[in-house]
Coordinates of C-alpha atoms in Angstrom, one line a residue:
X188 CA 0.0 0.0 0.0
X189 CA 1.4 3.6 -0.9
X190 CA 2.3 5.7 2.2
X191 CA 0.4 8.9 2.3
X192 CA 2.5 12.2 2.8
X193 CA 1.0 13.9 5.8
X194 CA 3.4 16.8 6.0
X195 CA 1.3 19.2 4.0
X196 CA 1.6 22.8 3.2
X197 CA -1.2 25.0 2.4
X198 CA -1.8 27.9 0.5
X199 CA -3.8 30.7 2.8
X200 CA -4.7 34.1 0.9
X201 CA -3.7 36.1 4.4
X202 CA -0.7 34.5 5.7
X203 CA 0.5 32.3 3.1
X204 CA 2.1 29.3 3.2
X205 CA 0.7 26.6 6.0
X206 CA 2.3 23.8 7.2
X207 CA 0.4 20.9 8.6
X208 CA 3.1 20.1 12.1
X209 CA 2.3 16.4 12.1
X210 CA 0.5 13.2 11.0
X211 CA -2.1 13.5 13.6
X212 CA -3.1 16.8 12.6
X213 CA -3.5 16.2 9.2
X214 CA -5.5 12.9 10.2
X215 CA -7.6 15.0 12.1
X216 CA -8.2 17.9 9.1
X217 CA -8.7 14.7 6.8
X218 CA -11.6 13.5 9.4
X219 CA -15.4 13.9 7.7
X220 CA -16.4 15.9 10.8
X221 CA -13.9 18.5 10.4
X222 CA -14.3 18.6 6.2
X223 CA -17.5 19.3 6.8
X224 CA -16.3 23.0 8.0
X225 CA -16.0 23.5 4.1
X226 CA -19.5 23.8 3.9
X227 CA -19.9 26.2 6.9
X228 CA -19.8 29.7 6.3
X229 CA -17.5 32.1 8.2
X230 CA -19.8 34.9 8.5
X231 CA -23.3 32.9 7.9
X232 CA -25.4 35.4 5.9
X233 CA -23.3 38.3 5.7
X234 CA -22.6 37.9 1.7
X235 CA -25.8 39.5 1.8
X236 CA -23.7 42.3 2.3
X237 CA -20.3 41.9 1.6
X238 CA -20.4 39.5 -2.2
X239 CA -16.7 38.2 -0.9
X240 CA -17.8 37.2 2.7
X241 CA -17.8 33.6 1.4
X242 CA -15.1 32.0 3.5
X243 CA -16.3 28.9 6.0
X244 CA -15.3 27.3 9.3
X245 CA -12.4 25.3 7.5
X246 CA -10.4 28.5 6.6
X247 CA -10.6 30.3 9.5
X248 CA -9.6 26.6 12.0
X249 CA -6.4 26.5 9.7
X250 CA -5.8 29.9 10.0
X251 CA -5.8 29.7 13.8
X252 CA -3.6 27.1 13.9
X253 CA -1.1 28.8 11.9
X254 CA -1.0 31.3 14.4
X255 CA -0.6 29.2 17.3
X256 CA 2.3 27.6 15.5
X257 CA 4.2 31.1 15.9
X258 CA 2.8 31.9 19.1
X259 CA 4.6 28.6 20.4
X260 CA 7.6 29.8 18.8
X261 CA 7.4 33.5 20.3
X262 CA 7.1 31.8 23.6
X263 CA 10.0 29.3 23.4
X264 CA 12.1 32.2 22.2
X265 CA 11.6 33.4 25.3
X266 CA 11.9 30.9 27.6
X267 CA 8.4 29.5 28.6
X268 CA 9.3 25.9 28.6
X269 CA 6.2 23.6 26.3
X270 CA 6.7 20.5 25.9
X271 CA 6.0 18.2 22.7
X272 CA 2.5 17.2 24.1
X273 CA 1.7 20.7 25.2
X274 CA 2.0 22.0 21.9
X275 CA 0.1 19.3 19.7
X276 CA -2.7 19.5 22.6
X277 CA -2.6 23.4 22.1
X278 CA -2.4 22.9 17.8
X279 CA -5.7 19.9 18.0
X280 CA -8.0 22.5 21.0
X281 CA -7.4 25.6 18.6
X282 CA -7.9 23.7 15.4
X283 CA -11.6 21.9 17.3
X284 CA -12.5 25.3 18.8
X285 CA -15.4 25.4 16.3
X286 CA -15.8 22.2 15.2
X287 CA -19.3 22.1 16.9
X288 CA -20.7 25.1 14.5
X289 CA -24.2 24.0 13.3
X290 CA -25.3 25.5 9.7
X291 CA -25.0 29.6 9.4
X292 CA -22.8 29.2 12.6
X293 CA -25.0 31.0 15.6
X294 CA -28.4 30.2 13.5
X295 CA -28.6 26.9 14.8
X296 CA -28.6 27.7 18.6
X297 CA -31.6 29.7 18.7
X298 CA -33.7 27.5 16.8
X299 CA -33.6 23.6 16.3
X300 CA -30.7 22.5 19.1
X301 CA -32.4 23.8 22.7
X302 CA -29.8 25.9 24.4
X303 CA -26.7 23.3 23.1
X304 CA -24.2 26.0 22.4
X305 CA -21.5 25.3 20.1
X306 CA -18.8 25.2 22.0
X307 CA -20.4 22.2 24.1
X308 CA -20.8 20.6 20.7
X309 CA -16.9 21.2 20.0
X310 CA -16.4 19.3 23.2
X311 CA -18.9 16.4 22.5
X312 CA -17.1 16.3 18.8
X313 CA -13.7 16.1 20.6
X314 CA -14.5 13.3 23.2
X315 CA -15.6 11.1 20.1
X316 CA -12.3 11.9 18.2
X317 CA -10.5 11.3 21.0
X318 CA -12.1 7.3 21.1
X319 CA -11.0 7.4 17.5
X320 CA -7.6 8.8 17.9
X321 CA -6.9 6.4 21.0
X322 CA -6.6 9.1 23.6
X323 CA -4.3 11.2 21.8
X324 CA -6.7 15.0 22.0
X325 CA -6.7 14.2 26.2
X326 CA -4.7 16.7 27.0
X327 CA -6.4 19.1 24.6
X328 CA -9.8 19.0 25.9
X329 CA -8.1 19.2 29.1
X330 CA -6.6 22.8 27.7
X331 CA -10.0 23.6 25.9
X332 CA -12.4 23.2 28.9
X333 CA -10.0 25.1 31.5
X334 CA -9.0 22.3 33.5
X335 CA -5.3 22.1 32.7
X336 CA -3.1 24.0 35.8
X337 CA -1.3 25.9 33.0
X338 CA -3.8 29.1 32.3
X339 CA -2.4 30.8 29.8
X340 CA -2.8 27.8 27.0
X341 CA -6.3 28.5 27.7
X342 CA -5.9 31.8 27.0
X343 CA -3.9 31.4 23.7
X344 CA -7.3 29.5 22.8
X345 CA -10.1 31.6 24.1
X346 CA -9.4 34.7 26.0
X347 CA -10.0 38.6 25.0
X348 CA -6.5 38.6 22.9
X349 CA -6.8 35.1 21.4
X350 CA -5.8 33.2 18.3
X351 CA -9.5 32.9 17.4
X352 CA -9.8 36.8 17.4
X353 CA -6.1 37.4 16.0
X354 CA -7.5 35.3 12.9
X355 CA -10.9 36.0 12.4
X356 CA -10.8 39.9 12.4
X357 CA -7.9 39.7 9.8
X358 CA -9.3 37.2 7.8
X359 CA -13.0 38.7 7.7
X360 CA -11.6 41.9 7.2
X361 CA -9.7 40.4 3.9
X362 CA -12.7 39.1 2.7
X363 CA -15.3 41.5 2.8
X364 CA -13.2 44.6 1.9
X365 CA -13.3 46.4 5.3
X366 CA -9.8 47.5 5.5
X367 CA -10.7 48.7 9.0
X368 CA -10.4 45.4 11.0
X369 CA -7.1 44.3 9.1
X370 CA -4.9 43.8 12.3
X371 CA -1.3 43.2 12.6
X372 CA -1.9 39.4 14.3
X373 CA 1.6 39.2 13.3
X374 CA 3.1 41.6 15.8
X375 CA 0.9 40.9 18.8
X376 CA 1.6 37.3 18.5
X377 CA 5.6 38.2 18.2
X378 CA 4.6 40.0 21.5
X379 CA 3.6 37.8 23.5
X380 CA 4.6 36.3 26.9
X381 CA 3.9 34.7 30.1
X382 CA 4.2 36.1 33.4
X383 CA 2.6 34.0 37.0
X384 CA 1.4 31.6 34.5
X385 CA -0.8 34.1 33.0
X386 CA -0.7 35.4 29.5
X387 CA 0.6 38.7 28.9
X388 CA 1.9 41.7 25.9
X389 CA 5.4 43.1 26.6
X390 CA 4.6 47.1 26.2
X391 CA 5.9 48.2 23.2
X392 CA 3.1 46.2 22.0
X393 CA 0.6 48.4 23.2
X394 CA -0.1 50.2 20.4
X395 CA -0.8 47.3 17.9
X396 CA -3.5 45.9 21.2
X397 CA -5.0 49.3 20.8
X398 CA -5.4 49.3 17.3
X399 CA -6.9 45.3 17.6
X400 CA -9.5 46.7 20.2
X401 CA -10.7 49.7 17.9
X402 CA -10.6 47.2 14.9
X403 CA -12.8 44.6 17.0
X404 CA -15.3 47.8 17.6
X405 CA -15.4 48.6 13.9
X406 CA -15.9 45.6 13.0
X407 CA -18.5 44.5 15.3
X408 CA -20.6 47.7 14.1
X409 CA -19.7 47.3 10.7
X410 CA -19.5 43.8 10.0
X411 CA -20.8 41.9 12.5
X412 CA -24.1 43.7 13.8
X413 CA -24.8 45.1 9.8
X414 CA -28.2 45.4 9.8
X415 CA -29.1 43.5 6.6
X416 CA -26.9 40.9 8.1
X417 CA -28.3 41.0 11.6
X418 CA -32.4 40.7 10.1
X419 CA -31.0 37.8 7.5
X420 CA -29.4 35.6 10.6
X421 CA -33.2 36.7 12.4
X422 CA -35.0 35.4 9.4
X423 CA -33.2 32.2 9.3
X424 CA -33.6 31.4 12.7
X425 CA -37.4 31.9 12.3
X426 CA -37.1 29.6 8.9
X427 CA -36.3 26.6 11.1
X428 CA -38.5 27.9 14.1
X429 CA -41.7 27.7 11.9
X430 CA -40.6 24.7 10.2
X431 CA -39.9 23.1 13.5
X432 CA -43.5 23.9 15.1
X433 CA -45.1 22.6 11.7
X434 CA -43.4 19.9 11.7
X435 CA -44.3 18.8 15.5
X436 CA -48.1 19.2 14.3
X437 CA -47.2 16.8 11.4
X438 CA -46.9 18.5 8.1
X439 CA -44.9 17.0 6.0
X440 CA -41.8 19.2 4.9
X441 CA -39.5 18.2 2.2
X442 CA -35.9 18.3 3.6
X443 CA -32.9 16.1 3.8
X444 CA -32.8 12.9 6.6
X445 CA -30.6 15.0 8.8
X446 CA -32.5 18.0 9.3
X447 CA -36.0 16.6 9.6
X448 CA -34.2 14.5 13.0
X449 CA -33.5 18.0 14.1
X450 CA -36.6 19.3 13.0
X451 CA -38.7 16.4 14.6
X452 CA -37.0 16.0 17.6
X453 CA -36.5 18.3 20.6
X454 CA -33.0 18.0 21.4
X455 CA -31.1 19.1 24.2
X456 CA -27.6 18.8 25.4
X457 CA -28.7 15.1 27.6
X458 CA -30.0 14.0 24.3
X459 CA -27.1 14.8 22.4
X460 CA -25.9 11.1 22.4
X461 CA -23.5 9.6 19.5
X462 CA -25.9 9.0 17.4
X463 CA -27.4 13.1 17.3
X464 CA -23.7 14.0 17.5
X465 CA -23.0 12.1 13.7
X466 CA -26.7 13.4 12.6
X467 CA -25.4 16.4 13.5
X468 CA -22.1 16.5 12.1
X469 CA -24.0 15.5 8.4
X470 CA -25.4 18.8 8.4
X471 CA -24.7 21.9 6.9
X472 CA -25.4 25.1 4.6
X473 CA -26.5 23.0 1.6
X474 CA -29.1 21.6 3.9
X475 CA -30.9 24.8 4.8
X476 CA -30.2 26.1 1.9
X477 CA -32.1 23.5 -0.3
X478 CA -34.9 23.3 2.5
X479 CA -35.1 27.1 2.0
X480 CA -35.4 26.6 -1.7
X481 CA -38.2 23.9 -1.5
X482 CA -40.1 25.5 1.1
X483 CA -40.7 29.2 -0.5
X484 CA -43.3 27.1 -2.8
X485 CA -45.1 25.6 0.7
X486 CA -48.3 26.1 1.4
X487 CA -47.6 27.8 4.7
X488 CA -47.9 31.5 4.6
X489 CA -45.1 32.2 7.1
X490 CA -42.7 29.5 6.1
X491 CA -43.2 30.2 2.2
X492 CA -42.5 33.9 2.4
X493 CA -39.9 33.5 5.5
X494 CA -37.8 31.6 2.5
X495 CA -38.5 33.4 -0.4
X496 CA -37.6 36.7 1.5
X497 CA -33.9 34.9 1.8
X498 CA -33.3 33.4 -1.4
X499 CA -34.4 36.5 -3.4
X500 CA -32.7 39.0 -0.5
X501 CA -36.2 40.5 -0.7
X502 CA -35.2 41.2 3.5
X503 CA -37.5 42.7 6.2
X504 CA -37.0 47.1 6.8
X505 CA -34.7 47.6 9.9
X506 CA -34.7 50.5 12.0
X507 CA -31.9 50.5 14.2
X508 CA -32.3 53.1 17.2
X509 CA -30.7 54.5 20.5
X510 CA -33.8 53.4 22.8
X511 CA -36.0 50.6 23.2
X512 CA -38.9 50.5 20.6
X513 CA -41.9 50.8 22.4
X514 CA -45.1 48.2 22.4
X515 CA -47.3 50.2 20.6
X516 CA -45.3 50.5 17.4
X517 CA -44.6 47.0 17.2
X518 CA -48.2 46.1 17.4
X519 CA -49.4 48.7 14.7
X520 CA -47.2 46.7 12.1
X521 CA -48.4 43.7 13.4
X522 CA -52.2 44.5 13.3
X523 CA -51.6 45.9 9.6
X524 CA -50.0 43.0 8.7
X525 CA -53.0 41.2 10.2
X526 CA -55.7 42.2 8.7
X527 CA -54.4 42.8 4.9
X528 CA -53.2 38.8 5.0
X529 CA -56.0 37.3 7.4
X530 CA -53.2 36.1 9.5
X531 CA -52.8 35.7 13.1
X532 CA -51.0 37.4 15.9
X533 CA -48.7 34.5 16.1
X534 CA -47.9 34.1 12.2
X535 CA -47.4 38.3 12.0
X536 CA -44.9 37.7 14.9
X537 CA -42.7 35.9 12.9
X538 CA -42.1 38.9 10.2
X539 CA -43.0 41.9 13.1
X540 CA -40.5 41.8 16.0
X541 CA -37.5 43.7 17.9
X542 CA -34.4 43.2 19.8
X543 CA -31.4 44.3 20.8
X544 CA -27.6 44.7 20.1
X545 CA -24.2 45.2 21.9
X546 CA -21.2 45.9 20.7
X547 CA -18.0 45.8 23.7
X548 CA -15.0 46.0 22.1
X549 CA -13.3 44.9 25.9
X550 CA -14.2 43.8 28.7
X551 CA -12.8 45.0 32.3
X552 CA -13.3 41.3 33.7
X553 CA -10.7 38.6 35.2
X554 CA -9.5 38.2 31.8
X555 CA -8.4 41.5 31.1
X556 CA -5.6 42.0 28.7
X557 CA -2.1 42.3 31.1
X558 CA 0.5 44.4 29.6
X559 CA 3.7 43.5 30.9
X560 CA 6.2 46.1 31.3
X561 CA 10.2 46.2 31.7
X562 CA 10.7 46.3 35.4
X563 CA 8.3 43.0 35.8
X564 CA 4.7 45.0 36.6
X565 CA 1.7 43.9 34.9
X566 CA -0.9 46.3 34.6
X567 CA -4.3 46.2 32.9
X568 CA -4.4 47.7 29.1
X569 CA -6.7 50.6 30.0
X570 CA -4.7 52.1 33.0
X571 CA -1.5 50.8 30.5
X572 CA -2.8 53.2 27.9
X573 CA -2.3 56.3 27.1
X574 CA -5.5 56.7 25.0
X575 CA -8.8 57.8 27.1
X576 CA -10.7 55.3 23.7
X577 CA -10.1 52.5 25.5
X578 CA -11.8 53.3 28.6
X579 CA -14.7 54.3 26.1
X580 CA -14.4 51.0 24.4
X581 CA -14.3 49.0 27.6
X582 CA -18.1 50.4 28.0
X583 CA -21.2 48.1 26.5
X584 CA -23.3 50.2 23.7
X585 CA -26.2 48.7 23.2
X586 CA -28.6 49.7 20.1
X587 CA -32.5 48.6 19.8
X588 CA -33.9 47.2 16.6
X589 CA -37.3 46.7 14.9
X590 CA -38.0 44.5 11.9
X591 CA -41.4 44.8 10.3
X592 CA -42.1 43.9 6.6
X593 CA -41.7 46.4 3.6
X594 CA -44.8 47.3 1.4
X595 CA -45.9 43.8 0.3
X596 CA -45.1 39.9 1.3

């Protein structure tokens, strides 16, 4: 049998050339759960918006890996001893870190998995592997749910400065064309460092942090929180809502075996057993995106326009405003609405509704960003700063929505 050549290198349109580090990584990449990030976009519906936001799961996971590959170099460099099993645990946690992303990424959580977020998904995904892999990601999900004594290998995965945020602001930023979020993940990662087993940036970084917390703001109003993109991820969510509830009364909705389980079953995380785990992992875009096209020609009021509103980008009106949107308004569009379709209160809910957004670019908590300067003192990046914006960023705004349809369903 012809040996397979596991030391890969990839080409990446931000950073270059990837290598894989080993056979077990590449085994892993290789595995049908992790392909299937291919078909899971990045940014869920935000090509509404941006035409080029059309990069999935699978770039960005790569992506982080590659920068965990330097930051393990930085940190050798300078001393911080990790050893051969702390650094492929640290490459396999950052590479799973969102391995347990459902179609449209956050879609999924608010409608057809019952408070399962995805991270407890990427854990359940990484417990299976690990039976597969004979006990080689251990230490990884040790590392990825906290509970290794070495805290800053958490924090290289999931902290306010992390490799998850160092790639996916860059690499978002590359591919919608919003030159404001293009960080320099190179320098902050070349200044990194450990101090009482705590991650930390040596000052004369300080200035490339700042700039990664104003492009995090940016792009969280920008990007992120775009309106069209916030009322297409709504509409979505209400897709699968509506096609859940009809499905519970027994209409029959054409839609491939894995998602009519999820559609047909209420599933929480004590349900999530192996066998929901691989339904699970079978699913993707294509799925909802073919249910989506099939079920604009339903019979169903809500569900048929709900579908045809996405695939035709025929969206819902957004007002975005600075206080809450009062009851009254939201039931004037919901009576109208009402009466000219002979609808209920409950089927005009679904295209009449509010909500709110937040946008913190930091956050003053136990995981604050430690700047680290020459004489050994750690201080916080805010009091570190010289730039009042931080302390403004460090402060939640929160802006109120309303979605209500445009002249005619």
């Amino acid at each position: 049998m012809r040996k397979i050549n596991k030391l890969k290198i990839l080409n990446d349109p931000i950073y270059g050339f990837i290598t894989i580090p080993n056979s077990t990584i590449f085994d892993l990449i290789e595995h049908k759960y992790f392909q299937r990030l291919r078909r899971i976009s990045q940014m869920g519906l935000s090509y509404l918006v941006y035409p080029g936001a059309h990069h999935t799961r699978f770039h960005h996971a790569i992506g982080c890996m590659h920068l965990m590959q330097k930051a393990v170099q930085v940190l050798r460099f300078k001393g911080i001893k990790i050893s051969k099993e702390e650094e492929e645990a640290l490459y396999i946690a950052i590479l799973l870190h969102d391995i347990g992303h459902g179609p449209f990424s956050h879609a999924m959580e608010h409608s057809i998995v019952n408070g399962v977020s995805h991270e407890e998904i990427s854990v359940l995904f990484m417990q299976k592997l690990n039976e597969e892999f004979n006990g080689d990601l251990t230490l990884a999900i040790k590392i990825f749910k906290g509970d290794y004594h070495r805290k800053f290998m958490l924090q290289l995965i999931s902290s306010q400065i992390d490799m998850d945020r160092a790639d996916y602001l860059k690499r978002d930023s590359f591919y919608t064309g919003v030159s404001e979020g293009n960080i320099n993940s190179e320098r902050i990662i070349t200044m990194l460092n450990v101090k009482d087993n705590e991650l930390v940036i040596e000052h004369k970084g300080i200035y490339s942090v700042e700039k990664f917390l104003v492009a995090r703001r940016l792009m969280y109003w920008q990007v992120y929180l775009h309106k069209t993109s916030l009322v297409a991820e709504q509409l979505v969510i209400r897709v699968l809502k509506r096609a859940k509830e009809l499905s519970r009364q027994g209409v029959k909705l054409e839609a491939s075996k894995p998602l009519q389980f999820f559609l047909k079953n209420e599933i929480t995380l004590n349900e999530f057993d192996d066998n929901c785990l691989d339904t699970f992992a079978k699913l993707d875009d294509y799925d909802i995106i073919s249910a989506m096209k099939s079920w604009q020609h339903h019979e169903d009021f809500v569900l048929s326009n709900l579908c045809e509103m996405i695939i035709d980008r025929q969206l819902l009106k957004v007002k975005i405003k600075k206080k809450p949107i009062k009851e009254d308004i939201l039931f004037i569009h919901i009576k109208s609405l009402m009466d000219k379709y002979n609808i209920t209160e409950d089927e005009a809910k679904y295209f009449v509704f509010k909500g709110e957004i937040s946008n913190q670019a930091y956050t003053r908590s136990k995981q604050n960003i430690k700047i680290l300067y020459k004489s050994g003192k750690v201080d916080d990046v805010v009091k570190a700063s010289d730039q009042l914006n931080l302390k403004a960023l460090s402060k939640k705004v929160t802006k109120h929505y309303i979605c209500y349809p445009k002249q005619k369903l």
